[in-house]
CSV table of C-alpha atoms in Angstrom, one decimal:
chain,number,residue,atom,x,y,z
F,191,UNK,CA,0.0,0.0,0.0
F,192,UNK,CA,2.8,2.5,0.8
F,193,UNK,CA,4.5,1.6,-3.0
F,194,UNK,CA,0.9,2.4,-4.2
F,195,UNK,CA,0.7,5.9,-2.5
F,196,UNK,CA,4.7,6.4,-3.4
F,197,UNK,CA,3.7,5.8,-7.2
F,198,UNK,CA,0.8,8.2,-6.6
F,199,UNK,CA,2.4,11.4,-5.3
F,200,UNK,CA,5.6,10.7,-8.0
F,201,UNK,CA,3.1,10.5,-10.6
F,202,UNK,CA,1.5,13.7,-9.5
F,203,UNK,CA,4.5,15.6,-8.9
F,204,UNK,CA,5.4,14.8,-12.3
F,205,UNK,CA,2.3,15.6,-13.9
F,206,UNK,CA,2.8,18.9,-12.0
F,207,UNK,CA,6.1,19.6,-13.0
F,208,UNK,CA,4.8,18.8,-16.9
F,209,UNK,CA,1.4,21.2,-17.0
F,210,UNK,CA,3.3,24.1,-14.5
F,211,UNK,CA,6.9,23.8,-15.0
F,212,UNK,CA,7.7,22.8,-18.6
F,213,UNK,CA,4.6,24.3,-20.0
F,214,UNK,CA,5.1,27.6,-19.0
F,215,UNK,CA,8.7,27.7,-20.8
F,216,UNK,CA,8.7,29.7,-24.3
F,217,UNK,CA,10.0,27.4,-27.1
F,218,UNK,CA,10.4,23.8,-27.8
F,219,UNK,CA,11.0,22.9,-24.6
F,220,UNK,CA,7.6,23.2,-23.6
F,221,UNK,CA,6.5,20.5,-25.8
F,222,UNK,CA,8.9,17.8,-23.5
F,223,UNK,CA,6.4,14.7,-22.4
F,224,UNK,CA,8.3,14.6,-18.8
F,225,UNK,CA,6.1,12.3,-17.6
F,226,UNK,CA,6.1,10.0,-20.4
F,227,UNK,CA,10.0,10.0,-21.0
F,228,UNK,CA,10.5,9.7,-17.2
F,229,UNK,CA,8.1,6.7,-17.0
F,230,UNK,CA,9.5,4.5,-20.0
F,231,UNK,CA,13.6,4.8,-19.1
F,232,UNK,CA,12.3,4.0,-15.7
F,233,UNK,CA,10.7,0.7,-17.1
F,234,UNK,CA,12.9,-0.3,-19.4
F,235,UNK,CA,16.7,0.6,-18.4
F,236,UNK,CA,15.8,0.2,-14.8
F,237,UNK,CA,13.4,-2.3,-14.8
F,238,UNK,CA,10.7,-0.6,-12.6
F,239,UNK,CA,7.5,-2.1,-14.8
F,240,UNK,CA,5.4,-0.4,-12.1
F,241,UNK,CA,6.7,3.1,-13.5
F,242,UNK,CA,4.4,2.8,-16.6
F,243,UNK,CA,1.4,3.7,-14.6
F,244,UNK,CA,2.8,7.4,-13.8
F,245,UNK,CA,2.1,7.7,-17.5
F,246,UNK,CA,-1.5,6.7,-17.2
F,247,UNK,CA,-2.2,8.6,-13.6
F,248,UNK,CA,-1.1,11.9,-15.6
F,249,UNK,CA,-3.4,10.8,-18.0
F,250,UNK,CA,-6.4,10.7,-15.4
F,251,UNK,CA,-5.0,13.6,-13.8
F,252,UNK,CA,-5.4,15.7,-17.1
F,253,UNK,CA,-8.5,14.4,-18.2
F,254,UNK,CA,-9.7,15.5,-14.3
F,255,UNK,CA,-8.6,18.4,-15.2
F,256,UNK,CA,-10.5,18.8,-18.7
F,257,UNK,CA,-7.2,20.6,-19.6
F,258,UNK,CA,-5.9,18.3,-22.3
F,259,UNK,CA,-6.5,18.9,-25.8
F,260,UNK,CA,-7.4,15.7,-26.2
F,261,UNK,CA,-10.7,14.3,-24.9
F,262,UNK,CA,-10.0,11.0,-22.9
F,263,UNK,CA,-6.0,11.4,-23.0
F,264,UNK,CA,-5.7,8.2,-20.5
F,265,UNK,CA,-6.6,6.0,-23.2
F,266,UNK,CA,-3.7,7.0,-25.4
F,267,UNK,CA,-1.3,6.7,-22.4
F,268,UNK,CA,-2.5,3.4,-21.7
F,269,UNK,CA,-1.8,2.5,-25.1
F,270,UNK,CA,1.5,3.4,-24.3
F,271,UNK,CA,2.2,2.0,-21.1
F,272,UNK,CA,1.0,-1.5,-22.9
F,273,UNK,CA,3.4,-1.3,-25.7
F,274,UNK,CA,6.2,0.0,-23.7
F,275,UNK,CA,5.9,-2.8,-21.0
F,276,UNK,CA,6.0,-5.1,-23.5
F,277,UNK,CA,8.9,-4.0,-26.0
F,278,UNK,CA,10.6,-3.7,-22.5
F,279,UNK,CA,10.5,-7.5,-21.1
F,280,UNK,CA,10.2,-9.2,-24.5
F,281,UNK,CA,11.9,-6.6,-27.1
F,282,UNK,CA,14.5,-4.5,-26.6
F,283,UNK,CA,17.9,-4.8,-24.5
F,284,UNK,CA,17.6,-3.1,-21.1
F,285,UNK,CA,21.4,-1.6,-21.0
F,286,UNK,CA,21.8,-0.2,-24.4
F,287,UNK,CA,21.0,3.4,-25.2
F,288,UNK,CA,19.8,2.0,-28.9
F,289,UNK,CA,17.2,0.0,-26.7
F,290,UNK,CA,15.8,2.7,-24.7
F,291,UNK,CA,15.9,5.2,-27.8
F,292,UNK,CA,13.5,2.7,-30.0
F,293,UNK,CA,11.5,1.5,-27.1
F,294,UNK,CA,11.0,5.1,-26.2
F,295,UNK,CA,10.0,6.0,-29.4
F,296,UNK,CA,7.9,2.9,-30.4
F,297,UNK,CA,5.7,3.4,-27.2
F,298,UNK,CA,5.7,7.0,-28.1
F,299,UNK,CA,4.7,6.5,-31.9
F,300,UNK,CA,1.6,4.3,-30.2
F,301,UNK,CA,0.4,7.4,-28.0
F,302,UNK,CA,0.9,9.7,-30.8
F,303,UNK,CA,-1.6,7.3,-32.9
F,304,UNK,CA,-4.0,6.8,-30.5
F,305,UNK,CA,-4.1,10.8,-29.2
F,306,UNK,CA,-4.7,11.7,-33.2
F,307,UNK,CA,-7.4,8.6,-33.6
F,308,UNK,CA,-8.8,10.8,-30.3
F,309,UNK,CA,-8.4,14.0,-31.1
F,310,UNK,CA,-9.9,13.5,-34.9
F,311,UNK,CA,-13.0,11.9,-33.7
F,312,UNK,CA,-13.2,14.8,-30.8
F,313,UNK,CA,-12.7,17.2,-33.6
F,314,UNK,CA,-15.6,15.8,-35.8
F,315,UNK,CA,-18.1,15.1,-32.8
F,316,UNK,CA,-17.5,19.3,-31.8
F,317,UNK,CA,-17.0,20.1,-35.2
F,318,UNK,CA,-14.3,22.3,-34.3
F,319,UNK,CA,-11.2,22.8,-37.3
F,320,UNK,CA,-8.4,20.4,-36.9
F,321,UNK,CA,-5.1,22.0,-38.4
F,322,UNK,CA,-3.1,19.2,-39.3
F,323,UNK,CA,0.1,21.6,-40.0
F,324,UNK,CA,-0.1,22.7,-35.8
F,325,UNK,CA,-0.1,19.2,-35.0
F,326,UNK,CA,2.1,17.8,-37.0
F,327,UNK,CA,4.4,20.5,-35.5
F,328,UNK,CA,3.7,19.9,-32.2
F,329,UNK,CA,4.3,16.3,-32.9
F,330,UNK,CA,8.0,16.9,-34.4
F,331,UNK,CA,8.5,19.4,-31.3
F,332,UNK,CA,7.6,16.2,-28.7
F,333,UNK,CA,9.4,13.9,-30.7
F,334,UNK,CA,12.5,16.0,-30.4
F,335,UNK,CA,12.3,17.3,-27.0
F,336,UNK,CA,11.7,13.3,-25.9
F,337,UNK,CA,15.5,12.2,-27.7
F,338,UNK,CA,16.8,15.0,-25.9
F,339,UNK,CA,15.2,14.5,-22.7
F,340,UNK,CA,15.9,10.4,-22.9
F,341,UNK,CA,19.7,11.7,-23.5
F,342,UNK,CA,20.5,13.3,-20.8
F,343,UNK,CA,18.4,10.3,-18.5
F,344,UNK,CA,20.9,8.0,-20.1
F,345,UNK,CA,23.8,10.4,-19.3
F,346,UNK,CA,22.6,10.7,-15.4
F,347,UNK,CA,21.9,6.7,-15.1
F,348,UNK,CA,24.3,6.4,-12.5
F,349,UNK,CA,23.0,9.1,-10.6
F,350,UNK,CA,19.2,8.4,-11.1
F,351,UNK,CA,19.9,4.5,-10.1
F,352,UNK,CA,21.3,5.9,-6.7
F,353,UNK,CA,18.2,8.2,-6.1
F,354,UNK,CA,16.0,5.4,-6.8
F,355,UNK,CA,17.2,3.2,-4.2
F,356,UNK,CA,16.9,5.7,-2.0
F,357,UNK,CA,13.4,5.7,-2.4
F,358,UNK,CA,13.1,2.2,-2.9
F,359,UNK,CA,11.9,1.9,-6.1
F,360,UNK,CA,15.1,-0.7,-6.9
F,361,UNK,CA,17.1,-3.1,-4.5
F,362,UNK,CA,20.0,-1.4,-2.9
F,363,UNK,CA,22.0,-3.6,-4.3
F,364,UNK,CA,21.4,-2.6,-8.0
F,365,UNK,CA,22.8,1.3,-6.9
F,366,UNK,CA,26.0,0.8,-9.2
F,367,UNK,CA,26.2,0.2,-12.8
O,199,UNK,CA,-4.8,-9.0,18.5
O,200,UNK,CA,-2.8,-11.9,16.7
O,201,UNK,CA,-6.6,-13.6,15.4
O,202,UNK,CA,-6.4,-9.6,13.9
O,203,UNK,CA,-3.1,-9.9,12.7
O,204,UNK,CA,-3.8,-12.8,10.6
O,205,UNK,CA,-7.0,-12.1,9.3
O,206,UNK,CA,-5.0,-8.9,8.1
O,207,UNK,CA,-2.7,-10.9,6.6
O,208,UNK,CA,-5.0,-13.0,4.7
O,209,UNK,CA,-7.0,-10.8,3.6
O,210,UNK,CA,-4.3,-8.1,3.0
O,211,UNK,CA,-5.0,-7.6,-0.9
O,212,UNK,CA,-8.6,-7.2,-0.4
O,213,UNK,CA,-8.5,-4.7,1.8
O,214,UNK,CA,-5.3,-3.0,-0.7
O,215,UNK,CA,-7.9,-3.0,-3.6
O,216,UNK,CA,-10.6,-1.3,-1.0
O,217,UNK,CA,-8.7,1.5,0.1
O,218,UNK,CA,-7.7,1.8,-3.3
O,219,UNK,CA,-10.9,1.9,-4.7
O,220,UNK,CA,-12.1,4.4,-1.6
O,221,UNK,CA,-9.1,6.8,-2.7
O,222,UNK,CA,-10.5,6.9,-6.2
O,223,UNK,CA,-14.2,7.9,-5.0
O,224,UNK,CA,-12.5,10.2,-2.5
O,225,UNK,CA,-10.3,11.8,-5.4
O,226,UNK,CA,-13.5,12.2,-7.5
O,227,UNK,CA,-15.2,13.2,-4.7
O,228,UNK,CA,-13.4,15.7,-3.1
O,229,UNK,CA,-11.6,16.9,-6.7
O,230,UNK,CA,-11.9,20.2,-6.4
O,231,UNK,CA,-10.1,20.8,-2.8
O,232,UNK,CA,-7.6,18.5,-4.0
O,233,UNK,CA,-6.7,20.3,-6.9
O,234,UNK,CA,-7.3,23.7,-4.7
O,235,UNK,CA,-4.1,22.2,-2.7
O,236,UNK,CA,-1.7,21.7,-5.6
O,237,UNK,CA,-1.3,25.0,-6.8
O,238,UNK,CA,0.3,25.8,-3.6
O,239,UNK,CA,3.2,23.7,-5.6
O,240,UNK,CA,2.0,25.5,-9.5
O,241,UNK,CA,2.1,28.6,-8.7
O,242,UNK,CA,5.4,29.1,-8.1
O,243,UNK,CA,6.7,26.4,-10.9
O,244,UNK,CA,5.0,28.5,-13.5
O,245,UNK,CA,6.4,31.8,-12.5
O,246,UNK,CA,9.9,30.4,-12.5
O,247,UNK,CA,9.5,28.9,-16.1
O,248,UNK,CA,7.5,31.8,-17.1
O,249,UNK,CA,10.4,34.4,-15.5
O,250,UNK,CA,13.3,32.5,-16.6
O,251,UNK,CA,12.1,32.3,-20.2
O,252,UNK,CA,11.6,36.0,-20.5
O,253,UNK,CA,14.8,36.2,-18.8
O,254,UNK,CA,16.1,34.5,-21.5
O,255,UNK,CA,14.1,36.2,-24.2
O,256,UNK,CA,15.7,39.3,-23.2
O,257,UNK,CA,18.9,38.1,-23.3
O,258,UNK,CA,19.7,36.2,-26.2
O,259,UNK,CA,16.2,37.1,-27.8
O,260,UNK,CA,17.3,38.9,-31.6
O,261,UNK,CA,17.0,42.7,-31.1
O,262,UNK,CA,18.9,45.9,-32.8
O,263,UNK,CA,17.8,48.3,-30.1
O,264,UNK,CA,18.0,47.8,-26.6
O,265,UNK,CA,16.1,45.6,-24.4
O,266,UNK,CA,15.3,48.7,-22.2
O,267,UNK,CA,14.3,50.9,-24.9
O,268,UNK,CA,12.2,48.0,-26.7
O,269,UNK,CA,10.1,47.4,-23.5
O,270,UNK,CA,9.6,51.1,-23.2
O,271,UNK,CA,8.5,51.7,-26.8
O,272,UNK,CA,6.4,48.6,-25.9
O,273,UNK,CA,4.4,49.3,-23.0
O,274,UNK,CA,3.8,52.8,-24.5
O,275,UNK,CA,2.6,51.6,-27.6
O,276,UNK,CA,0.1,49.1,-25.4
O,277,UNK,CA,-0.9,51.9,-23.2
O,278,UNK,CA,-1.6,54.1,-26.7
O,279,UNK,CA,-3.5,51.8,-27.8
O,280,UNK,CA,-5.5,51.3,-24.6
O,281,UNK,CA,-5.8,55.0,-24.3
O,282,UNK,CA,-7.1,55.5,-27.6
O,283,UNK,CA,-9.6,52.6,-26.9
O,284,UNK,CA,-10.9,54.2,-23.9
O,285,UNK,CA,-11.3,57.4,-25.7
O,286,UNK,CA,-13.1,56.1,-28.3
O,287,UNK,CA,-15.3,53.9,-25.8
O,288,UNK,CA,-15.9,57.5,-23.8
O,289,UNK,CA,-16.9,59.5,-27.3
O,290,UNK,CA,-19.3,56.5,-27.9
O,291,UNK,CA,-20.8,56.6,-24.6
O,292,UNK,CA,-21.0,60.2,-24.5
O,293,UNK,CA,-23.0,60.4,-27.6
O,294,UNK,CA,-25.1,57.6,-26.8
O,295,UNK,CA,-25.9,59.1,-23.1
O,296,UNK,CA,-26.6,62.5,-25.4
O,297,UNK,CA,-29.2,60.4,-26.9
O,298,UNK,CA,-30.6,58.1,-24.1
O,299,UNK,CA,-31.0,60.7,-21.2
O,300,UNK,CA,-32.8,59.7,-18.4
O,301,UNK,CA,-31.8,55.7,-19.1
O,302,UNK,CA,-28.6,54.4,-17.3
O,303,UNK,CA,-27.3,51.5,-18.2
O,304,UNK,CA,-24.0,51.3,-16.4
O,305,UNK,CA,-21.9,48.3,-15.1
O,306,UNK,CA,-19.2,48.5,-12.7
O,307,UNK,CA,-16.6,46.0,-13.6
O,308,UNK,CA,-15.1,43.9,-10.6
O,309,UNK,CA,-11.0,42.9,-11.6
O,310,UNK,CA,-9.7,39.9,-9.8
O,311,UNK,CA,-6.2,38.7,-9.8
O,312,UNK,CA,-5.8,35.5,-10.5
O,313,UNK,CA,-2.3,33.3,-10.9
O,314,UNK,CA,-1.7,30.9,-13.8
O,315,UNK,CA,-1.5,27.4,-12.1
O,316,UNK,CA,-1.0,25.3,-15.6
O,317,UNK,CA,-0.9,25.6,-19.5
O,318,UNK,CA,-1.9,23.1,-22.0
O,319,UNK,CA,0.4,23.0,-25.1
O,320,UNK,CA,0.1,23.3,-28.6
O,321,UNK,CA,0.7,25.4,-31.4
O,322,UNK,CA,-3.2,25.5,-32.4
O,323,UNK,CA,-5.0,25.4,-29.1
O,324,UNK,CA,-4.2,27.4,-26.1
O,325,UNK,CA,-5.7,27.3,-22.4
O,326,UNK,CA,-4.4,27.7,-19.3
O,327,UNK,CA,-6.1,27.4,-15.8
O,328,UNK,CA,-6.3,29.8,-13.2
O,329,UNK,CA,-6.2,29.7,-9.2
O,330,UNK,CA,-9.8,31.3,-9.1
O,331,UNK,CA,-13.3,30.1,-9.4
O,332,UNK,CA,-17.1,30.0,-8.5
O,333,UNK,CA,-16.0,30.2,-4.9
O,334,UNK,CA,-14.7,33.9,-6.1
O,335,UNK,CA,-17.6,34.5,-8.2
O,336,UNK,CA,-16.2,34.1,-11.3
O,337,UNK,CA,-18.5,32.5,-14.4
O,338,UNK,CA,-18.5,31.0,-17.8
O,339,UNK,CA,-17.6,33.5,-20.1
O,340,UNK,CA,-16.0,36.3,-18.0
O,341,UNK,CA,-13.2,38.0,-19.9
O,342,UNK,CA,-10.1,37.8,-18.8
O,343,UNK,CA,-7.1,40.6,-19.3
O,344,UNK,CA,-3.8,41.7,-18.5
O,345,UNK,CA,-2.3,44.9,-17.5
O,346,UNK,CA,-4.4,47.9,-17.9
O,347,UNK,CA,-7.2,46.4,-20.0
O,348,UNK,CA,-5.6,44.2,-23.3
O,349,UNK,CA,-7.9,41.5,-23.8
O,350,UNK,CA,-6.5,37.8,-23.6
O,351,UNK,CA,-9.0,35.9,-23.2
O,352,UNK,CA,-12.3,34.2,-21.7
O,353,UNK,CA,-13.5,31.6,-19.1
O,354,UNK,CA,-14.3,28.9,-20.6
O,355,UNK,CA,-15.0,26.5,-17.4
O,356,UNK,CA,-15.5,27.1,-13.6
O,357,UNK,CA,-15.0,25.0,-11.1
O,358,UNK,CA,-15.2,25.9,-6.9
O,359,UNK,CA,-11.0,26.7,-7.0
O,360,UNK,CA,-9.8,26.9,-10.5
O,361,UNK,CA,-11.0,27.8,-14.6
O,362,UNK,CA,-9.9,27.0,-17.2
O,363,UNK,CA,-9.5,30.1,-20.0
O,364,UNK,CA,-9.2,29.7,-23.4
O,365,UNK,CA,-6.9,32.4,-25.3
O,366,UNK,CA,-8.4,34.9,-28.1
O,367,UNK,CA,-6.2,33.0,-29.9
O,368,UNK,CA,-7.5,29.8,-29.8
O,369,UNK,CA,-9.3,28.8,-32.8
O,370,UNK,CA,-12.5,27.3,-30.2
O,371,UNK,CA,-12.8,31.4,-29.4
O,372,UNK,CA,-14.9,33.9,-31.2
O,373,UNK,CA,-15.2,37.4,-29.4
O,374,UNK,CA,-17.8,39.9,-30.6
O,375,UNK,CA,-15.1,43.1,-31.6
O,376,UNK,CA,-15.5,46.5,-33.2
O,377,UNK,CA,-13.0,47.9,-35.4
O,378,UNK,CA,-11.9,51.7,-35.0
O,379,UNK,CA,-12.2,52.2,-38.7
O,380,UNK,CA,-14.5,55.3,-40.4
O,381,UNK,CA,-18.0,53.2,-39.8
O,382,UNK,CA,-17.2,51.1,-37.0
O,383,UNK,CA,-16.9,47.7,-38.5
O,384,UNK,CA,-18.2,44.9,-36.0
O,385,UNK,CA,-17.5,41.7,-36.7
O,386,UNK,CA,-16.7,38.7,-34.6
O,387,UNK,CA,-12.9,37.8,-33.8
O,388,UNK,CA,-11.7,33.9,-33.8
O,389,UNK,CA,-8.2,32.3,-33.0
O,390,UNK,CA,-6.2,31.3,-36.1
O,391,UNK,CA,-2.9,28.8,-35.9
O,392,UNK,CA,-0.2,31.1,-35.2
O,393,UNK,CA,-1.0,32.9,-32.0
O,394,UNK,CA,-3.1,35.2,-34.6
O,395,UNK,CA,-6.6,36.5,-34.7
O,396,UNK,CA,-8.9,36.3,-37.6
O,397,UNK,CA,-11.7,39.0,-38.3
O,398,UNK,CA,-14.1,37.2,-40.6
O,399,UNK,CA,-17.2,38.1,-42.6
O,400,UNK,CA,-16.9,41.9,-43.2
O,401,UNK,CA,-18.8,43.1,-45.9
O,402,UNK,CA,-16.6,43.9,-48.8
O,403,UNK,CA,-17.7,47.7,-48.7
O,404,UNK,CA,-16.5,48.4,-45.6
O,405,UNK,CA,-13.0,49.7,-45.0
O,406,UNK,CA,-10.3,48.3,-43.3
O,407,UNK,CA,-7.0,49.0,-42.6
O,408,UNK,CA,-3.6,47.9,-41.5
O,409,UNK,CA,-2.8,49.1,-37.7
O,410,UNK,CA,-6.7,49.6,-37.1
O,411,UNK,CA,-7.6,49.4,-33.5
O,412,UNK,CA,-9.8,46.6,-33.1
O,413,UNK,CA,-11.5,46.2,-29.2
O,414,UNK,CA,-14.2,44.2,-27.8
O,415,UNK,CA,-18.3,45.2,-29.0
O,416,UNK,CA,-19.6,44.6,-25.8
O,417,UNK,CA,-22.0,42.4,-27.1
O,418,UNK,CA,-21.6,39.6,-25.1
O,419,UNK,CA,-22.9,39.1,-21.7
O,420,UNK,CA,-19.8,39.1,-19.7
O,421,UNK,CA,-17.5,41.0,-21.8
O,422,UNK,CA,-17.1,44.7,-21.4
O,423,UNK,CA,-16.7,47.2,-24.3
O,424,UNK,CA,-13.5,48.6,-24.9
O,425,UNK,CA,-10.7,45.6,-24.0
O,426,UNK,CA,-8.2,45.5,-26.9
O,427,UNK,CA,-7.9,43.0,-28.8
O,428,UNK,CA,-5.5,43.7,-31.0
O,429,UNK,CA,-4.7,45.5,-34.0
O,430,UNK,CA,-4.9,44.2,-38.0
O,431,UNK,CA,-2.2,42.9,-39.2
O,432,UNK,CA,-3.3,42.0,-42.8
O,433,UNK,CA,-6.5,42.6,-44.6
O,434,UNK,CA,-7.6,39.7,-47.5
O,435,UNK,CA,-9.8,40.9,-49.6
O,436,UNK,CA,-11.7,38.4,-52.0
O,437,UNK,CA,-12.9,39.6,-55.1
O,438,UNK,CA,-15.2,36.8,-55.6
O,439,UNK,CA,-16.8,36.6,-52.3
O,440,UNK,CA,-19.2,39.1,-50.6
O,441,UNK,CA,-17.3,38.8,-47.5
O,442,UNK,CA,-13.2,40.4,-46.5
O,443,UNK,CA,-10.9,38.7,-43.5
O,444,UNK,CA,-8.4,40.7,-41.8
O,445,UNK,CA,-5.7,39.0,-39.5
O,446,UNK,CA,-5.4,40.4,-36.3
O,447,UNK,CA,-2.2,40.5,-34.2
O,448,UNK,CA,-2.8,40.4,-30.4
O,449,UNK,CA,-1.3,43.1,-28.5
O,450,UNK,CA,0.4,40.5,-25.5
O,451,UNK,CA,1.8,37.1,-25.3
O,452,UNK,CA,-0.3,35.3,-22.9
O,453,UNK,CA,3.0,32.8,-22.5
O,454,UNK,CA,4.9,35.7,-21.3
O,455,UNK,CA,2.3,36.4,-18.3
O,456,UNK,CA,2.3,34.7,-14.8
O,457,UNK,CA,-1.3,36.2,-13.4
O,458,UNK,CA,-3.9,37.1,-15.1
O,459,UNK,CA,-7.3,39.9,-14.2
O,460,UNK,CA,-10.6,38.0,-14.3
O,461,UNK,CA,-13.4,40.5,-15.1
O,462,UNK,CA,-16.6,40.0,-13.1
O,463,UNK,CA,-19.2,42.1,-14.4
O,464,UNK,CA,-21.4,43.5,-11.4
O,465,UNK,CA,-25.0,45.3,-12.2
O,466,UNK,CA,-25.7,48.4,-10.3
């Protein structure tokens, strides 16, 4: 029960950080998916499987909020957290860079997908415009923030790894590399 | 105490899957006070990112005059243009009080501050929510402004602690506007991709420029006449059609604010 109400408040803290912190910076940066790029190096260089739900908790914590642009966001991060979890245990190496890079981005590729499927059929049911340029922007922005993002995780590793057992999200004795 | 202790134990993940299942009504439940108690932790993330960027703006930010003199030159120009607006409003009123005497129809507009506690983001759709709500009487619709009265905005939903306000520039936003041209063009004003405005469905007769003042009709419920709005850009006429489009450019960057003014409308 105490895991469950860790993974809670780290999920919201990170959804905060996303919507307040990262949001309210001018430029690309804004468009980094913190939460998302946080949760899948977790789970796959790390092993934590149970990080994948952070991804969907934002997700709920959004769509409580009605302040996606996306009606029923959750749905495409669960889409995500599925395929992540299982290009993590049955796909990709744990340890290399070039398998956290393409699980990273599959997983990603599968939220994008479903978030358009949902944000299409929310544009057509409210028949509001959908400008396929902004989006395909804002797509190419998240993409590029989350290989940047994912980059300097991988740099940090070492350093992450030793936070993490402090909170004892890994055995102690997985601290060094 | 141990007859307890291992009835606990057996029935441990039951009772995990009912407290979590009591959290999620109690979250659902009590949303709104939850949420009121995060933006003790927003607030100040957003003003950080939102201070540091304009920081950084500044800094590295391509300009050929200084930063000093470019702020100057553009608070004066905002406060111009919200000058002339007033003026305009006051010339209007005047003549229509000439006409109307005897009839009062006056509203005294209540401004209250409100922080930015999150942003959505995307090129095409911007909203942003706000640390104020029904509990501070704020409703659907209320325009929302920065500095001295540059229009940025409307509430779009209300909760007890927080709205959510969508951006003149979002496409899912139409504001009824006047233009400050020779016949005093209104028309209604709707986001367009770019952080621009677009003024559609002026008659083709009617004359528009580039740099025209353009400020809120008044025509809506909760939105007062005389916020600026912004000021054309480019005007598109089609020979073909009955109807013109201008493109307006907004007066402020909404990204580059922390807090916000809500405008409550109260009746005397």
């Amino acid at each position: 029960m105490t895991r469950f109400l860790l993974h809670v408040l780290i999920a919201f803290i990170l959804s905060i950080i996303e919507t307040s912190l990262f949001a309210s910076f001018h430029g690309t940066i804004r468009f980094t998916p913190f939460v998302f790029a946080v949760s899948v190096y977790l789970l796959q260089h790390h092993g934590i499987t149970s990080a994948s739900s952070w991804m969907i908790l934002h997700g709920i914590f959004i769509d409580t909020l009605q302040h996606s642009q996306t009606p029923f966001v959750t749905l495409a991060y669960l889409v995500a957290a599925v395929i992540s979890i299982l290009s993590a245990q049955r796909v990709f190496s744990n340890r290399s860079f070039y398998g956290i890079m393409t699980c990273s981005l599959l997983s990603y590729t599968g939220f994008i997908v479903m978030d358009f499927l949902l944000r299409l059929t929310g544009a057509f049911i409210s028949k509001y415009p959908f400008d396929w340029m902004s989006y395909y922007k804002d797509t190419e922005a998240r993409y590029m923030t989350l290989i940047i993002f994912l980059v300097i995780l991988f740099i940090f590793a070492k350093h992450i790894r030793i936070v993490l057992a402090k909170l004892f999200l890994i055995p102690q004795s997985r601290q060094t590399l | 105490m141990p007859i307890f202790r291992t009835w606990f134990l057996k029935k441990r993940r039951t009772i995990s899957y009912a407290i979590f299942g009591i959290l999620i009504v109690v979250f659902f439940l009590g949303r709104s006070f939850f949420l009121k108690q995060l933006h003790v932790l927003q607030i100040p993330l957003v003003s950080v990112a939102t201070w540091t960027s304009n920081q950084y703006t500044n800094l590295f930010g391509s300009s050929s005059i200084k930063i000093s003199d470019y702020q100057h030159i553009l608070s004066e120009r905002n406060q111009y243009a919200v000058d002339r607006a007033e003026l305009e409003s006051l010339k209007l009123k005047n003549a229509t009080l000439e006409q109307e005497l005897g009839f009062l129809n006056r509203r005294v507009l209540k401004g209250i501050p409100a922080s930015i506690v999150s942003r959505s983001v995307s090129n095409q759709n911007t909203t942003f929510v706000i640390h104020v709500g029904t509990d501070e009487k704020i409703v659907e619709g209320s325009a929302v402004i920065v500095g001295d009265g540059v229009y940025v905005g409307k509430v779009t939903r209300v909760d007890q602690f927080q709205s959510i306000v969508t951006a003149s520039t979002d496409p899912r936003v139409a504001t009824g506007v006047t233009l400050f041209n020779k016949t005093r063009t209104i028309g209604i004003a709707q986001g367009s991709t770019g952080n621009l405005i677009e003024l559609k469905f002026i008659p083709v007769d009617e004359e528009i420029h580039v740099n025209d003042l353009v400020v809120t009709s008044g025509l809506e419920e909760q939105i007062p006449t005389g916020l600026v709005v912004g000021i054309v850009n480019t005007v598109k006429p089609d020979a073909e059609a009955p109807f013109q489009h201008a493109i307006l450019e907004p007066l402020v960057d909404i990204r580059r604010y922390d807090s916000v003014i809500v405008l409550t409308p109260t009746d005397l």
